[in-house]
Amino acid sequence: MDAAAQLKEALQKMPQLIGERLCLDFANTVEPRGGISTHHTSLRDYLTSYTDLIAWGYHAHLLTEERSLHLLREVEQRPDDALAQWKRAIALRETIYRVFWLMANHEQPSQADLDALRQEYLAAVNHSWLVKQGDRFVWQWEEDDRALDQLLWPIAQSVTTLLTGEDLERIKVCPGVPGDPVLCAWLFFDTSKNRNRQWCSMADCGSVVKARRLTERRRAARASRATRSS
């Protein structure tokens, strides 16, 4: 299968981007999550290979189609390096999830996890430089066609930006649908004006919960009418 076909196939199974922050979307590439202590056979991992990682990067607008195809061809020449970078990416993903899940639940992340995020950020900064854009300066990533870890650089930057520059009280965990064997537990940054977003998506968990509540209200109303008529 050529690179274009690989990319097209992998893109067909990519998850929704509902986290509102890049690093949270990256953490949400397992479904359902269930929390930090869940190891359930029903969990679906969207990133089971370096090819999936590239496809997600394209899906999340981190990579152009041209760069994605180039990296896929690079993998064919360097399979061991690609495997190592995939393992590194998964380790980063799980660290991100643990840290922000704990923070969303008002718990303190471990220093080991924070140190791991710091190391990834420092590694990313080594591949960037400051350039003037209008009346300010911005970080720009170097363009290295052979860098198999380039997808991790903006993710690491997103983590640091979220940790140091945003309202951490807006980080939330989707409660999922009551009764499900493994709850959704996807992470998201609540951008709503009143901070009242409850679910990962109204088209997913939110719609199911609301439909169940409507059914319960209708049942209760029917029961009440039946009681009065008797």
mmCIF file with all atom_site columns, N, CA and C in Angstrom, residues 11 14-17 21-23 25-26 53-68 150-155:
data_model
loop_
_atom_site.group_PDB
_atom_site.id
_atom_site.type_symbol
_atom_site.label_atom_id
_atom_site.label_alt_id
_atom_site.label_comp_id
_atom_site.label_asym_id
_atom_site.label_entity_id
_atom_site.label_seq_id
_atom_site.pdbx_PDB_ins_code
_atom_site.Cartn_x
_atom_site.Cartn_y
_atom_site.Cartn_z
_atom_site.occupancy
_atom_site.B_iso_or_equiv
_atom_site.pdbx_formal_charge
_atom_site.auth_seq_id
_atom_site.auth_comp_id
_atom_site.auth_asym_id
_atom_site.auth_atom_id
_atom_site.pdbx_PDB_model_num
ATOM 1  N N  . LEU A 1 11  ? -7.027  7.868  8.175  1.00 0.00 ? 11  LEU A N  1
ATOM 2  C CA . LEU A 1 11  ? -7.871  9.029  8.465  1.00 0.00 ? 11  LEU A CA 1
ATOM 3  C C  . LEU A 1 11  ? -9.327  8.651  8.700  1.00 0.00 ? 11  LEU A C  1
ATOM 4  N N  . MET A 1 14  ? -10.177 8.357  12.621 1.00 0.00 ? 14  MET A N  1
ATOM 5  C CA . MET A 1 14  ? -9.735  9.349  13.591 1.00 0.00 ? 14  MET A CA 1
ATOM 6  C C  . MET A 1 14  ? -10.893 9.858  14.455 1.00 0.00 ? 14  MET A C  1
ATOM 7  N N  . PRO A 1 15  ? -10.633 10.169 15.725 1.00 0.00 ? 15  PRO A N  1
ATOM 8  C CA . PRO A 1 15  ? -11.695 10.618 16.635 1.00 0.00 ? 15  PRO A CA 1
ATOM 9  C C  . PRO A 1 15  ? -12.041 12.089 16.448 1.00 0.00 ? 15  PRO A C  1
ATOM 10 N N  . GLN A 1 16  ? -13.134 12.494 17.078 1.00 0.00 ? 16  GLN A N  1
ATOM 11 C CA . GLN A 1 16  ? -13.528 13.904 17.064 1.00 0.00 ? 16  GLN A CA 1
ATOM 12 C C  . GLN A 1 16  ? -12.499 14.749 17.819 1.00 0.00 ? 16  GLN A C  1
ATOM 13 N N  . LEU A 1 17  ? -12.390 16.006 17.415 1.00 0.00 ? 17  LEU A N  1
ATOM 14 C CA . LEU A 1 17  ? -11.530 16.963 18.115 1.00 0.00 ? 17  LEU A CA 1
ATOM 15 C C  . LEU A 1 17  ? -12.437 17.887 18.924 1.00 0.00 ? 17  LEU A C  1
ATOM 16 N N  . ARG A 1 21  ? -8.378  22.338 23.111 1.00 0.00 ? 21  ARG A N  1
ATOM 17 C CA . ARG A 1 21  ? -6.946  22.571 23.231 1.00 0.00 ? 21  ARG A CA 1
ATOM 18 C C  . ARG A 1 21  ? -6.233  21.358 22.635 1.00 0.00 ? 21  ARG A C  1
ATOM 19 N N  . LEU A 1 22  ? -5.162  21.627 21.909 1.00 0.00 ? 22  LEU A N  1
ATOM 20 C CA . LEU A 1 22  ? -4.471  20.572 21.175 1.00 0.00 ? 22  LEU A CA 1
ATOM 21 C C  . LEU A 1 22  ? -4.061  19.409 22.063 1.00 0.00 ? 22  LEU A C  1
ATOM 22 N N  . CYS A 1 23  ? -3.451  19.711 23.197 1.00 0.00 ? 23  CYS A N  1
ATOM 23 C CA . CYS A 1 23  ? -2.958  18.629 24.055 1.00 0.00 ? 23  CYS A CA 1
ATOM 24 C C  . CYS A 1 23  ? -4.095  17.776 24.604 1.00 0.00 ? 23  CYS A C  1
ATOM 25 N N  . ASP A 1 25  ? -7.005  17.216 23.010 1.00 0.00 ? 25  ASP A N  1
ATOM 26 C CA . ASP A 1 25  ? -7.430  16.370 21.889 1.00 0.00 ? 25  ASP A CA 1
ATOM 27 C C  . ASP A 1 25  ? -6.489  15.181 21.730 1.00 0.00 ? 25  ASP A C  1
ATOM 28 N N  . PHE A 1 26  ? -5.212  15.411 21.926 1.00 0.00 ? 26  PHE A N  1
ATOM 29 C CA . PHE A 1 26  ? -4.238  14.324 21.827 1.00 0.00 ? 26  PHE A CA 1
ATOM 30 C C  . PHE A 1 26  ? -4.486  13.282 22.916 1.00 0.00 ? 26  PHE A C  1
ATOM 31 N N  . LEU A 1 53  ? -0.370  7.886  14.077 1.00 0.00 ? 53  LEU A N  1
ATOM 32 C CA . LEU A 1 53  ? 0.086   9.143  14.667 1.00 0.00 ? 53  LEU A CA 1
ATOM 33 C C  . LEU A 1 53  ? 0.182   10.241 13.604 1.00 0.00 ? 53  LEU A C  1
ATOM 34 N N  . ILE A 1 54  ? 0.729   9.890  12.456 1.00 0.00 ? 54  ILE A N  1
ATOM 35 C CA . ILE A 1 54  ? 0.819   10.853 11.354 1.00 0.00 ? 54  ILE A CA 1
ATOM 36 C C  . ILE A 1 54  ? -0.579  11.263 10.893 1.00 0.00 ? 54  ILE A C  1
ATOM 37 N N  . ALA A 1 55  ? -1.461  10.286 10.759 1.00 0.00 ? 55  ALA A N  1
ATOM 38 C CA . ALA A 1 55  ? -2.828  10.582 10.316 1.00 0.00 ? 55  ALA A CA 1
ATOM 39 C C  . ALA A 1 55  ? -3.526  11.513 11.298 1.00 0.00 ? 55  ALA A C  1
ATOM 40 N N  . TRP A 1 56  ? -3.314  11.280 12.593 1.00 0.00 ? 56  TRP A N  1
ATOM 41 C CA . TRP A 1 56  ? -3.922  12.171 13.579 1.00 0.00 ? 56  TRP A CA 1
ATOM 42 C C  . TRP A 1 56  ? -3.348  13.581 13.455 1.00 0.00 ? 56  TRP A C  1
ATOM 43 N N  . GLY A 1 57  ? -2.044  13.682 13.220 1.00 0.00 ? 57  GLY A N  1
ATOM 44 C CA . GLY A 1 57  ? -1.427  14.988 13.045 1.00 0.00 ? 57  GLY A CA 1
ATOM 45 C C  . GLY A 1 57  ? -2.020  15.748 11.875 1.00 0.00 ? 57  GLY A C  1
ATOM 46 N N  . TYR A 1 58  ? -2.308  15.036 10.807 1.00 0.00 ? 58  TYR A N  1
ATOM 47 C CA . TYR A 1 58  ? -2.959  15.660 9.649  1.00 0.00 ? 58  TYR A CA 1
ATOM 48 C C  . TYR A 1 58  ? -4.401  16.037 10.000 1.00 0.00 ? 58  TYR A C  1
ATOM 49 N N  . HIS A 1 59  ? -5.081  15.126 10.682 1.00 0.00 ? 59  HIS A N  1
ATOM 50 C CA . HIS A 1 59  ? -6.464  15.347 11.115 1.00 0.00 ? 59  HIS A CA 1
ATOM 51 C C  . HIS A 1 59  ? -6.571  16.574 12.023 1.00 0.00 ? 59  HIS A C  1
ATOM 52 N N  . ALA A 1 60  ? -5.548  16.778 12.864 1.00 0.00 ? 60  ALA A N  1
ATOM 53 C CA . ALA A 1 60  ? -5.551  17.894 13.820 1.00 0.00 ? 60  ALA A CA 1
ATOM 54 C C  . ALA A 1 60  ? -4.906  19.155 13.245 1.00 0.00 ? 60  ALA A C  1
ATOM 55 N N  . HIS A 1 61  ? -4.613  19.133 11.949 1.00 0.00 ? 61  HIS A N  1
ATOM 56 C CA . HIS A 1 61  ? -4.059  20.298 11.239 1.00 0.00 ? 61  HIS A CA 1
ATOM 57 C C  . HIS A 1 61  ? -2.655  20.669 11.717 1.00 0.00 ? 61  HIS A C  1
ATOM 58 N N  . LEU A 1 62  ? -1.912  19.681 12.180 1.00 0.00 ? 62  LEU A N  1
ATOM 59 C CA . LEU A 1 62  ? -0.518  19.905 12.555 1.00 0.00 ? 62  LEU A CA 1
ATOM 60 C C  . LEU A 1 62  ? 0.421   19.635 11.391 1.00 0.00 ? 62  LEU A C  1
ATOM 61 N N  . LEU A 1 63  ? 0.002   18.775 10.496 1.00 0.00 ? 63  LEU A N  1
ATOM 62 C CA . LEU A 1 63  ? 0.812   18.391 9.347  1.00 0.00 ? 63  LEU A CA 1
ATOM 63 C C  . LEU A 1 63  ? 0.039   18.647 8.064  1.00 0.00 ? 63  LEU A C  1
ATOM 64 N N  . THR A 1 64  ? 0.742   19.098 7.054  1.00 0.00 ? 64  THR A N  1
ATOM 65 C CA . THR A 1 64  ? 0.125   19.202 5.735  1.00 0.00 ? 64  THR A CA 1
ATOM 66 C C  . THR A 1 64  ? 0.052   17.812 5.121  1.00 0.00 ? 64  THR A C  1
ATOM 67 N N  . GLU A 1 65  ? -0.722  17.678 4.077  1.00 0.00 ? 65  GLU A N  1
ATOM 68 C CA . GLU A 1 65  ? -0.781  16.390 3.392  1.00 0.00 ? 65  GLU A CA 1
ATOM 69 C C  . GLU A 1 65  ? 0.590   16.024 2.835  1.00 0.00 ? 65  GLU A C  1
ATOM 70 N N  . GLU A 1 66  ? 1.283   17.002 2.283  1.00 0.00 ? 66  GLU A N  1
ATOM 71 C CA . GLU A 1 66  ? 2.611   16.743 1.723  1.00 0.00 ? 66  GLU A CA 1
ATOM 72 C C  . GLU A 1 66  ? 3.580   16.256 2.788  1.00 0.00 ? 66  GLU A C  1
ATOM 73 N N  . ARG A 1 67  ? 3.580   16.927 3.948  1.00 0.00 ? 67  ARG A N  1
ATOM 74 C CA . ARG A 1 67  ? 4.481   16.513 5.027  1.00 0.00 ? 67  ARG A CA 1
ATOM 75 C C  . ARG A 1 67  ? 4.080   15.146 5.580  1.00 0.00 ? 67  ARG A C  1
ATOM 76 N N  . SER A 1 68  ? 2.804   14.878 5.677  1.00 0.00 ? 68  SER A N  1
ATOM 77 C CA . SER A 1 68  ? 2.332   13.579 6.164  1.00 0.00 ? 68  SER A CA 1
ATOM 78 C C  . SER A 1 68  ? 2.808   12.452 5.258  1.00 0.00 ? 68  SER A C  1
ATOM 79 N N  . GLN A 1 150 ? 8.519   15.484 15.097 1.00 0.00 ? 150 GLN A N  1
ATOM 80 C CA . GLN A 1 150 ? 8.050   16.861 14.899 1.00 0.00 ? 150 GLN A CA 1
ATOM 81 C C  . GLN A 1 150 ? 6.595   17.062 15.303 1.00 0.00 ? 150 GLN A C  1
ATOM 82 N N  . LEU A 1 151 ? 5.815   16.020 15.269 1.00 0.00 ? 151 LEU A N  1
ATOM 83 C CA . LEU A 1 151 ? 4.413   16.119 15.680 1.00 0.00 ? 151 LEU A CA 1
ATOM 84 C C  . LEU A 1 151 ? 4.287   16.417 17.176 1.00 0.00 ? 151 LEU A C  1
ATOM 85 N N  . LEU A 1 152 ? 5.288   15.998 17.953 1.00 0.00 ? 152 LEU A N  1
ATOM 86 C CA . LEU A 1 152 ? 5.218   16.170 19.401 1.00 0.00 ? 152 LEU A CA 1
ATOM 87 C C  . LEU A 1 152 ? 5.540   17.589 19.845 1.00 0.00 ? 152 LEU A C  1
ATOM 88 N N  . TRP A 1 153 ? 6.231   18.345 19.015 1.00 0.00 ? 153 TRP A N  1
ATOM 89 C CA . TRP A 1 153 ? 6.654   19.690 19.423 1.00 0.00 ? 153 TRP A CA 1
ATOM 90 C C  . TRP A 1 153 ? 5.478   20.604 19.737 1.00 0.00 ? 153 TRP A C  1
ATOM 91 N N  . PRO A 1 154 ? 4.525   20.782 18.832 1.00 0.00 ? 154 PRO A N  1
ATOM 92 C CA . PRO A 1 154 ? 3.391   21.663 19.163 1.00 0.00 ? 154 PRO A CA 1
ATOM 93 C C  . PRO A 1 154 ? 2.505   21.110 20.282 1.00 0.00 ? 154 PRO A C  1
ATOM 94 N N  . ILE A 1 155 ? 2.481   19.797 20.431 1.00 0.00 ? 155 ILE A N  1
ATOM 95 C CA . ILE A 1 155 ? 1.697   19.209 21.527 1.00 0.00 ? 155 ILE A CA 1
ATOM 96 C C  . ILE A 1 155 ? 2.321   19.581 22.863 1.00 0.00 ? 155 ILE A C  1
#
